[in-house]
Coordinates of C-alpha atoms in Angstrom, one line a residue:
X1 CA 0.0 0.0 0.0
X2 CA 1.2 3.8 -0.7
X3 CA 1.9 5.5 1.8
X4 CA 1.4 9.6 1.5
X5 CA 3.8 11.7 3.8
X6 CA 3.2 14.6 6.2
X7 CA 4.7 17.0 3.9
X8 CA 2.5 15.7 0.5
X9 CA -0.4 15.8 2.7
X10 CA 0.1 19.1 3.8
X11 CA 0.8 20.4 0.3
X12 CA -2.6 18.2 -0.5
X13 CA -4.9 19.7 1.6
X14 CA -4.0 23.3 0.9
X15 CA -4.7 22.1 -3.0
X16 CA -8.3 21.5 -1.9
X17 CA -8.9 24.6 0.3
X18 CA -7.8 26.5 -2.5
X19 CA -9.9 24.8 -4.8
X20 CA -12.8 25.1 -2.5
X21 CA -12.0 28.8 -1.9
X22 CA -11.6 29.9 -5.4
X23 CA -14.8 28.0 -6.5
X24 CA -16.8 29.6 -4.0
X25 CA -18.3 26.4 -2.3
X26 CA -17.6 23.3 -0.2
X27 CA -16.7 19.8 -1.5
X28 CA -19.4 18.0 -3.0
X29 CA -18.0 14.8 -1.8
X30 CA -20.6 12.7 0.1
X31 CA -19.2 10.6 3.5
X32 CA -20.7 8.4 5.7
X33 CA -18.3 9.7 8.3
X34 CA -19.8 13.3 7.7
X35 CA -23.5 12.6 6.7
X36 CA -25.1 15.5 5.0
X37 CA -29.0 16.1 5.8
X38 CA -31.3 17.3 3.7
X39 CA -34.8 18.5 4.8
X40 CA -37.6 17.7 2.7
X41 CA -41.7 18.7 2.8
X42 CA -43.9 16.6 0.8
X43 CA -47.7 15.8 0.1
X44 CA -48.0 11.6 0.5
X45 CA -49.2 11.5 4.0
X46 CA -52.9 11.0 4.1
X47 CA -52.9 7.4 4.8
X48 CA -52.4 6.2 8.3
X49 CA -48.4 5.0 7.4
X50 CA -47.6 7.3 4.8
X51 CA -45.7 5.4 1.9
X52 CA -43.2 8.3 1.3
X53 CA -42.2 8.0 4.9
X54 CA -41.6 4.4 5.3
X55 CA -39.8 4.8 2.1
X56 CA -37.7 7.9 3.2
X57 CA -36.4 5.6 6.5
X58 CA -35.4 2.5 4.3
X59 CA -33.6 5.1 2.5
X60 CA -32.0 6.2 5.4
X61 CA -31.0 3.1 7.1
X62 CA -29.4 1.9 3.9
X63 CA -28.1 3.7 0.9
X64 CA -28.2 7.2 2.9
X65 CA -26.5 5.8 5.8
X66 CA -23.6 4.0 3.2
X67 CA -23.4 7.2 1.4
X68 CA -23.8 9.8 4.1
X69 CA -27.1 11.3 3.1
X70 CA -29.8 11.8 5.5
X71 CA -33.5 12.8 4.5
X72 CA -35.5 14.6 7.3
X73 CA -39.4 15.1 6.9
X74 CA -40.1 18.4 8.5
X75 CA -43.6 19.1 6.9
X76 CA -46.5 16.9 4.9
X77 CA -48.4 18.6 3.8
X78 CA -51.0 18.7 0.5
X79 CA -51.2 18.5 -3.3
X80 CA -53.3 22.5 -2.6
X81 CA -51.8 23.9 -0.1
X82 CA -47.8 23.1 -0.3
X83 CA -47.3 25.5 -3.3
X84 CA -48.1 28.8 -1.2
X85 CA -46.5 27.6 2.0
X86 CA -43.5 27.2 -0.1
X87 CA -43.7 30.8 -1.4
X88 CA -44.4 32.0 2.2
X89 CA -41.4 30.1 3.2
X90 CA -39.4 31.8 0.4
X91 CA -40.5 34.9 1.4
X92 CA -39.4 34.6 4.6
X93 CA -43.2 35.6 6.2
X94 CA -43.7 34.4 10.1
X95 CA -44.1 30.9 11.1
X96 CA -43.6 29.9 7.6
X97 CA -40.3 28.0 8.5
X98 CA -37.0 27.6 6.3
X99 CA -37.3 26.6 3.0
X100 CA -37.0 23.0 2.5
X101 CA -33.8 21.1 0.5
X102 CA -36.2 18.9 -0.8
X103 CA -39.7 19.5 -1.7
X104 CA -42.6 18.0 -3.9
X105 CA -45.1 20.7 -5.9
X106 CA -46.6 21.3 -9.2
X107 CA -44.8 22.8 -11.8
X108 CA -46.8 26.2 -11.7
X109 CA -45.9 26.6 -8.3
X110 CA -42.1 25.6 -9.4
X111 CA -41.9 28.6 -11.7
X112 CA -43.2 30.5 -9.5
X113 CA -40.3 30.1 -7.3
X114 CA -38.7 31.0 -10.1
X115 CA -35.7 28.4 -12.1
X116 CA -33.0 30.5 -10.7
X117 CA -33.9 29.4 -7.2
X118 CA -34.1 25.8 -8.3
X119 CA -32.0 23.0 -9.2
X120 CA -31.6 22.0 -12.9
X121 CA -32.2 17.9 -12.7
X122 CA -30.5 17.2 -16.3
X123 CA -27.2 18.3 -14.7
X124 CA -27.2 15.6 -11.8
X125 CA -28.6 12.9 -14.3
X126 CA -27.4 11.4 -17.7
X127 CA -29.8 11.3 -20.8
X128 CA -29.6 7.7 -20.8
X129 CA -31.3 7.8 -17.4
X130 CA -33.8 10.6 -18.3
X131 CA -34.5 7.8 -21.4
X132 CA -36.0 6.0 -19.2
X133 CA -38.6 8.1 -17.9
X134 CA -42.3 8.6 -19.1
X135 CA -41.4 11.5 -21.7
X136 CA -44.7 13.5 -21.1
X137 CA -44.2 13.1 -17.2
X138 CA -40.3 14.1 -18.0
X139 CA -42.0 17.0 -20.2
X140 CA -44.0 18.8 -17.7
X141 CA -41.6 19.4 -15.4
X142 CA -39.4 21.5 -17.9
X143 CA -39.5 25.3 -16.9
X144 CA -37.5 27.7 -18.9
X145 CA -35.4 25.0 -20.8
X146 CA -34.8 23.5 -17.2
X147 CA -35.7 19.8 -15.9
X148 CA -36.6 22.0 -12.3
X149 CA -39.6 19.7 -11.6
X150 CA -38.7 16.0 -11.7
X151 CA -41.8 13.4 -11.9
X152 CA -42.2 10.4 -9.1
X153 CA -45.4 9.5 -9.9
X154 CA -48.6 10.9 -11.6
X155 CA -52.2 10.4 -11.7
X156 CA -54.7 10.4 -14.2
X157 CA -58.8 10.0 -14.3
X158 CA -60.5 6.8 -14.8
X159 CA -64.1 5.5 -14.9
X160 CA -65.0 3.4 -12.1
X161 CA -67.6 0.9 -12.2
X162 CA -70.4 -1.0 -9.8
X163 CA -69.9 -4.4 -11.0
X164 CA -72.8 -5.6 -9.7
X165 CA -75.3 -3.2 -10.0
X166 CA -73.9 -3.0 -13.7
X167 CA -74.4 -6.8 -14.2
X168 CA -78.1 -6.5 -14.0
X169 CA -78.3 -3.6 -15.9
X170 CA -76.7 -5.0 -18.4
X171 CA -78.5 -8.2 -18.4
X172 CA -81.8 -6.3 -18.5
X173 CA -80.6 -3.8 -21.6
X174 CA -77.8 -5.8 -23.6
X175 CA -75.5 -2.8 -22.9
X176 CA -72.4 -4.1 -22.2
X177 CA -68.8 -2.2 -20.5
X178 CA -67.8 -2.5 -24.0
X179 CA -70.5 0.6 -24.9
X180 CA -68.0 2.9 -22.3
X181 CA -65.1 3.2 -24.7
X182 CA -66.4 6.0 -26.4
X183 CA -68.8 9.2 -24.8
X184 CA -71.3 8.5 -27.8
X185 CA -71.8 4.9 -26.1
X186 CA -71.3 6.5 -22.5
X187 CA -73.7 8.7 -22.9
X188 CA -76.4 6.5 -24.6
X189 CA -75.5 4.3 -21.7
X190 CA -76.3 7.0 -19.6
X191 CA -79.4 8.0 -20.4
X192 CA -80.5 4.0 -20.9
X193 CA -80.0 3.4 -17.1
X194 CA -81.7 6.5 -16.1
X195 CA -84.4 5.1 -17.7
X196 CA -83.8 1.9 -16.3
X197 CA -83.4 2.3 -13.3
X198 CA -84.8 6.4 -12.5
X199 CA -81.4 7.2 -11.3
X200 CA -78.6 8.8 -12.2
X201 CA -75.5 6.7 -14.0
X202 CA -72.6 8.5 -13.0
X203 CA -71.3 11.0 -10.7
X204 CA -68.1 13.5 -12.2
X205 CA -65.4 14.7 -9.6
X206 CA -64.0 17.1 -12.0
X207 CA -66.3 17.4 -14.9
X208 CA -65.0 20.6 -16.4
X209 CA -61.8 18.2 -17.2
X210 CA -63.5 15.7 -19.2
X211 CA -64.8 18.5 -21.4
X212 CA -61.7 19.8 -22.0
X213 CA -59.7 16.2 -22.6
X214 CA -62.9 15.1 -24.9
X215 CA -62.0 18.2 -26.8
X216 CA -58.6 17.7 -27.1
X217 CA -59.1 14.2 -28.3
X218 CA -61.0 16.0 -31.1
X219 CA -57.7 18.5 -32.0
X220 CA -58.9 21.8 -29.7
X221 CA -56.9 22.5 -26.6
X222 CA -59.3 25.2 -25.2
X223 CA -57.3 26.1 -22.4
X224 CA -56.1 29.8 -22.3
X225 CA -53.7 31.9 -21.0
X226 CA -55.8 33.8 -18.2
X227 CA -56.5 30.6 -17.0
X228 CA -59.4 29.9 -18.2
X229 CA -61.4 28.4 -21.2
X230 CA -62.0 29.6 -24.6
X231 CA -65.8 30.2 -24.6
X232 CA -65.6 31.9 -28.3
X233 CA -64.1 27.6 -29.5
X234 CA -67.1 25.6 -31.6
X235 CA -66.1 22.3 -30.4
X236 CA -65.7 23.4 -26.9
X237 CA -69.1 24.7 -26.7
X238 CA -70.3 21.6 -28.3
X239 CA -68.7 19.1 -26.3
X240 CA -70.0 21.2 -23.7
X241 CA -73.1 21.1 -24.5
X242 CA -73.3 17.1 -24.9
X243 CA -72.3 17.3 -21.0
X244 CA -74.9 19.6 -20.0
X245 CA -77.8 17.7 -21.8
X246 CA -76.9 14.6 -19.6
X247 CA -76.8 16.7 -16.5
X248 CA -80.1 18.7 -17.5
X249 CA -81.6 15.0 -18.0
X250 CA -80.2 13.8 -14.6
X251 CA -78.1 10.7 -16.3
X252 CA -74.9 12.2 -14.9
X253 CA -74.6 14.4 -11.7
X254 CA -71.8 16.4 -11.1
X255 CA -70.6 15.0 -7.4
X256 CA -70.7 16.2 -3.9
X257 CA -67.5 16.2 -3.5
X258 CA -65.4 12.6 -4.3
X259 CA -67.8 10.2 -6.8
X260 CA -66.3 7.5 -4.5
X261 CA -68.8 8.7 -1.7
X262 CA -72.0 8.7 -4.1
X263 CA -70.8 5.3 -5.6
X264 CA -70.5 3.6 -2.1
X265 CA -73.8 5.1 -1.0
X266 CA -75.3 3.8 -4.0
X267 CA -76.6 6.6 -5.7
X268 CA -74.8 5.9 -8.7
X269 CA -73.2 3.0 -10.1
X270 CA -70.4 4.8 -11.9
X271 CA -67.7 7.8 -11.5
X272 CA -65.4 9.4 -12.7
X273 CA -62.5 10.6 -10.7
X274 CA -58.4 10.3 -10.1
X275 CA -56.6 7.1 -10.2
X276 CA -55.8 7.7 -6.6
X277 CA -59.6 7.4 -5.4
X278 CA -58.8 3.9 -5.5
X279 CA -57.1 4.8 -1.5
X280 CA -61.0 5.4 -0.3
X281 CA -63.1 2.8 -2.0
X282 CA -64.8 0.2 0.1
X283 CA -66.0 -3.0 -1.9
X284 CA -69.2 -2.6 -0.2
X285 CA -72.2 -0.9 -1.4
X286 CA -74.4 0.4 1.4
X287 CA -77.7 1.8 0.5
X288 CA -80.2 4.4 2.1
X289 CA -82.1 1.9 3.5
X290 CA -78.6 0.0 5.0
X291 CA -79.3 -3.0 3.3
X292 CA -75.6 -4.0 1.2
X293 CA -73.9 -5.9 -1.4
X294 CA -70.8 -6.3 -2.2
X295 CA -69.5 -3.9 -5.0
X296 CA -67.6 -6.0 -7.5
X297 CA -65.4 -2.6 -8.7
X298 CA -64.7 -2.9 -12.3
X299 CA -62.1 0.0 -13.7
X300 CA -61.7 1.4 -17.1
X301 CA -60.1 3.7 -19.3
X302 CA -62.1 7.4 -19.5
X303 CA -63.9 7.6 -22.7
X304 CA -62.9 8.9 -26.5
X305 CA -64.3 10.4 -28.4
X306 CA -64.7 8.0 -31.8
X307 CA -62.5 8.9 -34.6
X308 CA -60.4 11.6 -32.2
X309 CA -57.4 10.8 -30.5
X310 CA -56.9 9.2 -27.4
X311 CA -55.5 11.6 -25.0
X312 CA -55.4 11.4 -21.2
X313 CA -55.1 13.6 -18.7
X314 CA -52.1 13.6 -16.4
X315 CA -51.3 15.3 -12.8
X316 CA -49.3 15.1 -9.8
X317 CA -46.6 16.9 -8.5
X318 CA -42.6 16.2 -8.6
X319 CA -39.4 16.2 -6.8
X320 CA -37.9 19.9 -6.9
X321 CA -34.4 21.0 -5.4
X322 CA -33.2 24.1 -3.6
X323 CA -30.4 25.7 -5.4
X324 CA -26.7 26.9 -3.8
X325 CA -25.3 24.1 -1.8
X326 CA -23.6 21.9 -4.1
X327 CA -23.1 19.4 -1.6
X328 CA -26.9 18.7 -1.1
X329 CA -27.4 18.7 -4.6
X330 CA -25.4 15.5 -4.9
X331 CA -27.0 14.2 -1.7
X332 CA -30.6 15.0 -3.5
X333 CA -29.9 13.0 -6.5
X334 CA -28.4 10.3 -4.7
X335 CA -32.2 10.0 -3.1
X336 CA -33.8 10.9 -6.1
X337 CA -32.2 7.8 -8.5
X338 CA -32.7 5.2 -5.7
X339 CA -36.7 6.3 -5.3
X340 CA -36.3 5.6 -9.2
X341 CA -35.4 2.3 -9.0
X342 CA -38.2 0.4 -11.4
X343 CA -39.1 -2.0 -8.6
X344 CA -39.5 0.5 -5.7
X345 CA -41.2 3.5 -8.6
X346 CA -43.6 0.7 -9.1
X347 CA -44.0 -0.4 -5.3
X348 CA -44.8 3.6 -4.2
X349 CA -47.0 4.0 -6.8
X350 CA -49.2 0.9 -6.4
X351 CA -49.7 1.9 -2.3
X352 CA -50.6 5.5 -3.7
X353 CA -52.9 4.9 -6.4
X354 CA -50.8 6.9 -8.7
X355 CA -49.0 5.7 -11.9
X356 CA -45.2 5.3 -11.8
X357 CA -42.7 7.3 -14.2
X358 CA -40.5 4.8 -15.0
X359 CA -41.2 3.2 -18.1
X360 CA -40.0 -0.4 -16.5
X361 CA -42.5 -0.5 -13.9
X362 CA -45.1 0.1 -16.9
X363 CA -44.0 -3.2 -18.1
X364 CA -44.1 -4.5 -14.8
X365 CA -47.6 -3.6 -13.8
X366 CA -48.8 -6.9 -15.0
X367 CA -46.3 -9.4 -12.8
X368 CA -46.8 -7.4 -9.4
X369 CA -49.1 -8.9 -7.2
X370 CA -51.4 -6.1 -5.7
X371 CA -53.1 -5.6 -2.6
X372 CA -56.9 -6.9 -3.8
X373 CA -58.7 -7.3 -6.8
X374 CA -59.6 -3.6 -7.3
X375 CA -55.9 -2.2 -6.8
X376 CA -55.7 -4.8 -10.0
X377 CA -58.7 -3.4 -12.0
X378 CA -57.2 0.1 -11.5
X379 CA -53.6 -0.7 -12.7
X380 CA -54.6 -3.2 -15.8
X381 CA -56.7 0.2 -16.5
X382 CA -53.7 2.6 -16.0
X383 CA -51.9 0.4 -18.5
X384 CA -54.2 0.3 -21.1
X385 CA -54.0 4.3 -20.9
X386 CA -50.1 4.2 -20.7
X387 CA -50.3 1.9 -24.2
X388 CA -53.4 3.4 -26.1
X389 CA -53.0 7.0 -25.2
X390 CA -51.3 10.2 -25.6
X391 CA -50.8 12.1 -21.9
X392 CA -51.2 15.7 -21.2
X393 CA -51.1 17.8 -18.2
X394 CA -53.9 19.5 -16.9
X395 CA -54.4 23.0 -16.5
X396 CA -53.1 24.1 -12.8
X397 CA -52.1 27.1 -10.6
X398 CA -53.9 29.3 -8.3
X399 CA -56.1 31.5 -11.1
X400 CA -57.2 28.3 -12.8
X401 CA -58.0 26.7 -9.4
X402 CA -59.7 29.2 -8.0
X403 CA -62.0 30.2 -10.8
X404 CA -63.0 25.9 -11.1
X405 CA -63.6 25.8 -7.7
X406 CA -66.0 28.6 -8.4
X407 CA -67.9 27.3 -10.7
X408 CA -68.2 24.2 -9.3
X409 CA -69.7 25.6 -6.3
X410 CA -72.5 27.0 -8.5
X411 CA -73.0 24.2 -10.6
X412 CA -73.9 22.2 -7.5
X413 CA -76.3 24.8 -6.2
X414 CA -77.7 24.2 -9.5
X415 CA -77.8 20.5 -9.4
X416 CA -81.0 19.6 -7.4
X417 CA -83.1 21.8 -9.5
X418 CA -81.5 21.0 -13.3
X419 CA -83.2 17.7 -13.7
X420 CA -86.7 19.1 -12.1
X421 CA -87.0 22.1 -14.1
X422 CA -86.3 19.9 -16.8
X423 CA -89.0 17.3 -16.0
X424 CA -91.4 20.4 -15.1
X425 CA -91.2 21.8 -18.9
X426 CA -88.5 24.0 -18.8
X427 CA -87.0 23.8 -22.5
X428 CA -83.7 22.1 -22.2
X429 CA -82.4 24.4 -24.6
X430 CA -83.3 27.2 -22.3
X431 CA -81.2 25.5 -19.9
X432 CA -78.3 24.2 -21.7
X433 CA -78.2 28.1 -22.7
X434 CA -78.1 28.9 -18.7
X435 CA -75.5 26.4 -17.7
X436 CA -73.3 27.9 -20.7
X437 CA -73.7 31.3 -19.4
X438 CA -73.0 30.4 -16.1
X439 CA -69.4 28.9 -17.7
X440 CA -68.6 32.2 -19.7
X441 CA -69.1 34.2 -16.7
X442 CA -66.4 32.4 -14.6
X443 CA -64.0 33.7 -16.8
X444 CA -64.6 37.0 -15.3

């Protein structure tokens, strides 16, 4: 073995103190002898063990404690709420506490941060490893020519399904799940089991976002800059329209809240919601009168429009760093690369009810073995998306939040009396023309 002498090792270390001191920084040399600790708020703690934390101490105790990195969860918080307490954080406002190493958001509250203030992901990883990501998840986290925002896991809607309560609709009407590929034979669908059945079919958590993905399908992105909708668009309006006829007929509501509620109350076999609802379904069906059945979930792709293209929506938020401490930086993407591991991307994302990113634990979606049948439906049906359709982020930040959660708020004080002035002779035209107005004015 070499041996190095006082006097080399001397003339070493003043090497590396000048390098240090003309760069302008600290080594970025990890150490398990001198551990460096990164603090990190996130938004995947609303189950009872939250998956990000039981993942954060394996992390620890193995890989972080072999390379010196240490992750410390100092907030969970949510998908709405963590982009302004990270700004009040930046801004240094009271009782805000210190911005965070390590921190998941959306990529509108990212920007807002601004790129300068962020870490640039493409320098820390090669393209061969960004190869291997879901491009449009790898896409969306691109501010100013800058990977700031990297993807862990996404969501995206899906059509949830009453097995059995569709069974003998079905065997009464001949209308099959097969009809649900496309709105035409959603709709028609629809309408049939109102008929059937004098309820309502299926309950929309965010309806406004079907309109919009059914119009994209069809070549129009409506979305504008003011964050908003493009009320002057044909096929906007018309697509609009096809939604608002089913709600002014009472086959589809728009939901209290979560169509998972309304679906295990039975007061509709169907909804439409995120890929994650699948965290707060029970496979019982309790009705009004507390008699119950067991719900038999069936999951599938949303509908397309026929002859469009299949597009899907896509959300979630993504890994973003603080910028300035070089050191941390490497720690960060030691973290980030092991979360990525295909196995564990997959694992996370199957106890969160998101989709992974890596385009590996795609193709392993159908050897894992999940937790019950409907964690199955809800994954064979994130696959089919992943291989038939074309993703694309939703519209997000504050001004487009605020203005849906507006209208949504009138549209269910709206609700209860739709269907009745329908059914009391109120031409539907008259209110399809109401419901459109009501849209157009949120803008302002």
């Amino acid at each position: 073995m070499r041996t190095i002498t006082k006097f080399t090792s001397i003339l070493l270390s003043g090497v590396l103190v000048s390098s240090s001191f003309l760069c302008g920084c600290q080594s970025s040399n990890l150490s398990a002898s001198d551990p460096v600790t990164l603090t990190m708020w996130h938004v995947y703690g609303e189950q009872a063990q939250s998956p990000m934390n039981e993942l954060i101490d394996e992390f620890n105790e193995t890989v972080g404690k072999e390379k010196g990195v240490v992750i410390d969860v100092t907030l969970v918080s949510n998908a709405s709420e963590i982009g302004q307490q990270l700004l009040d954080a930046q801004a240094g406002k009271a009782g805000a506490g210190s911005m965070p190493d390590l921190f998941t958001c959306y990529p509108g509250s990212a920007a807002a941060l601004g790129t300068d203030n962020l870490v640039d992901w493409k320098q820390d990883f090669s393209e061969d490893e960004l190869s291997g990501i879901v491009p449009e998840f790898l896409d969306e986290g691109i501010i100013d020519d800058q990977l700031t925002v990297f993807p862990i896991c996404k969501s995206t809607r899906l059509l949830y399904i009453n097995g059995t309560e569709f069974n003998r609709f079905s065997e009464a009407t001949g209308i099959t799940a097969d009809s649900l590929s496309t709105w035409d034979g959603f709709f028609s669908a629809a309408s049939a089991y109102h008929e059937w059945s004098g309820r309502p079919f299926c309950a929309f958590d965010y309806i406004l976002q079907n309109v919009d993905f059914y119009a994209r399908s069809l070549g129009v992105n409506a979305a504008t800059e003011d964050r908003w909708y493009d009320t002057e668009n044909d096929t906007f309006h018309a697509v609009w329209d096809q939604f608002a006829e089913s709600l002014i007929r009472g086959d589809i509501i728009v939901s209290d809240q979560y169509a998972n509620t309304q679906m295990m109350t039975g007061e509709v076999p169907a909804g439409v919601g995120s890929s994650a609802a699948i965290l707060y379904f029970n496979n019982t069906v309790t009705y009004s009168d507390n008699t119950s059945e067991p719900m038999n979930l069936q999951v599938l792709p949303l509908p397309q429009p026929e002859g469009g293209e299949n597009v899907a929506p896509q959300t979630g938020c993504g890994i973003c760093c603080t910028a300035g401490d070089a050191k941390k930086e490497k720690a960060a993407a030691v973290f980030l690369r092991w979360f990525l591991d295909s196995d564990r991307n997959l694992e996370f994302a199957a106890e969160t009810g998101y989709m992974p990113v890596v385009k590996d634990s795609f193709d392993s979606i159908d050897s894992y073995t999940f937790k019950d049948a409907s964690y199955s439906a809800v994954y064979s049906a994130i696959r089919t998306v992943k291989d038939t359709c074309r993703f694309d982020p939703l519209p997000e930040g504050a001004g487009y939040i605020e203005k849906t959660n507006r209208f949504y708020t009138e549209l269910r004080k709206r609700r209860s009396t739709l269907t009745q002035d329908f059914e009391n002779g109120t031409d539907i035209a008259v209110l399809k023309q109401q419901l459109w107005d009501l849209l157009c004015q949120t803008k302002g």
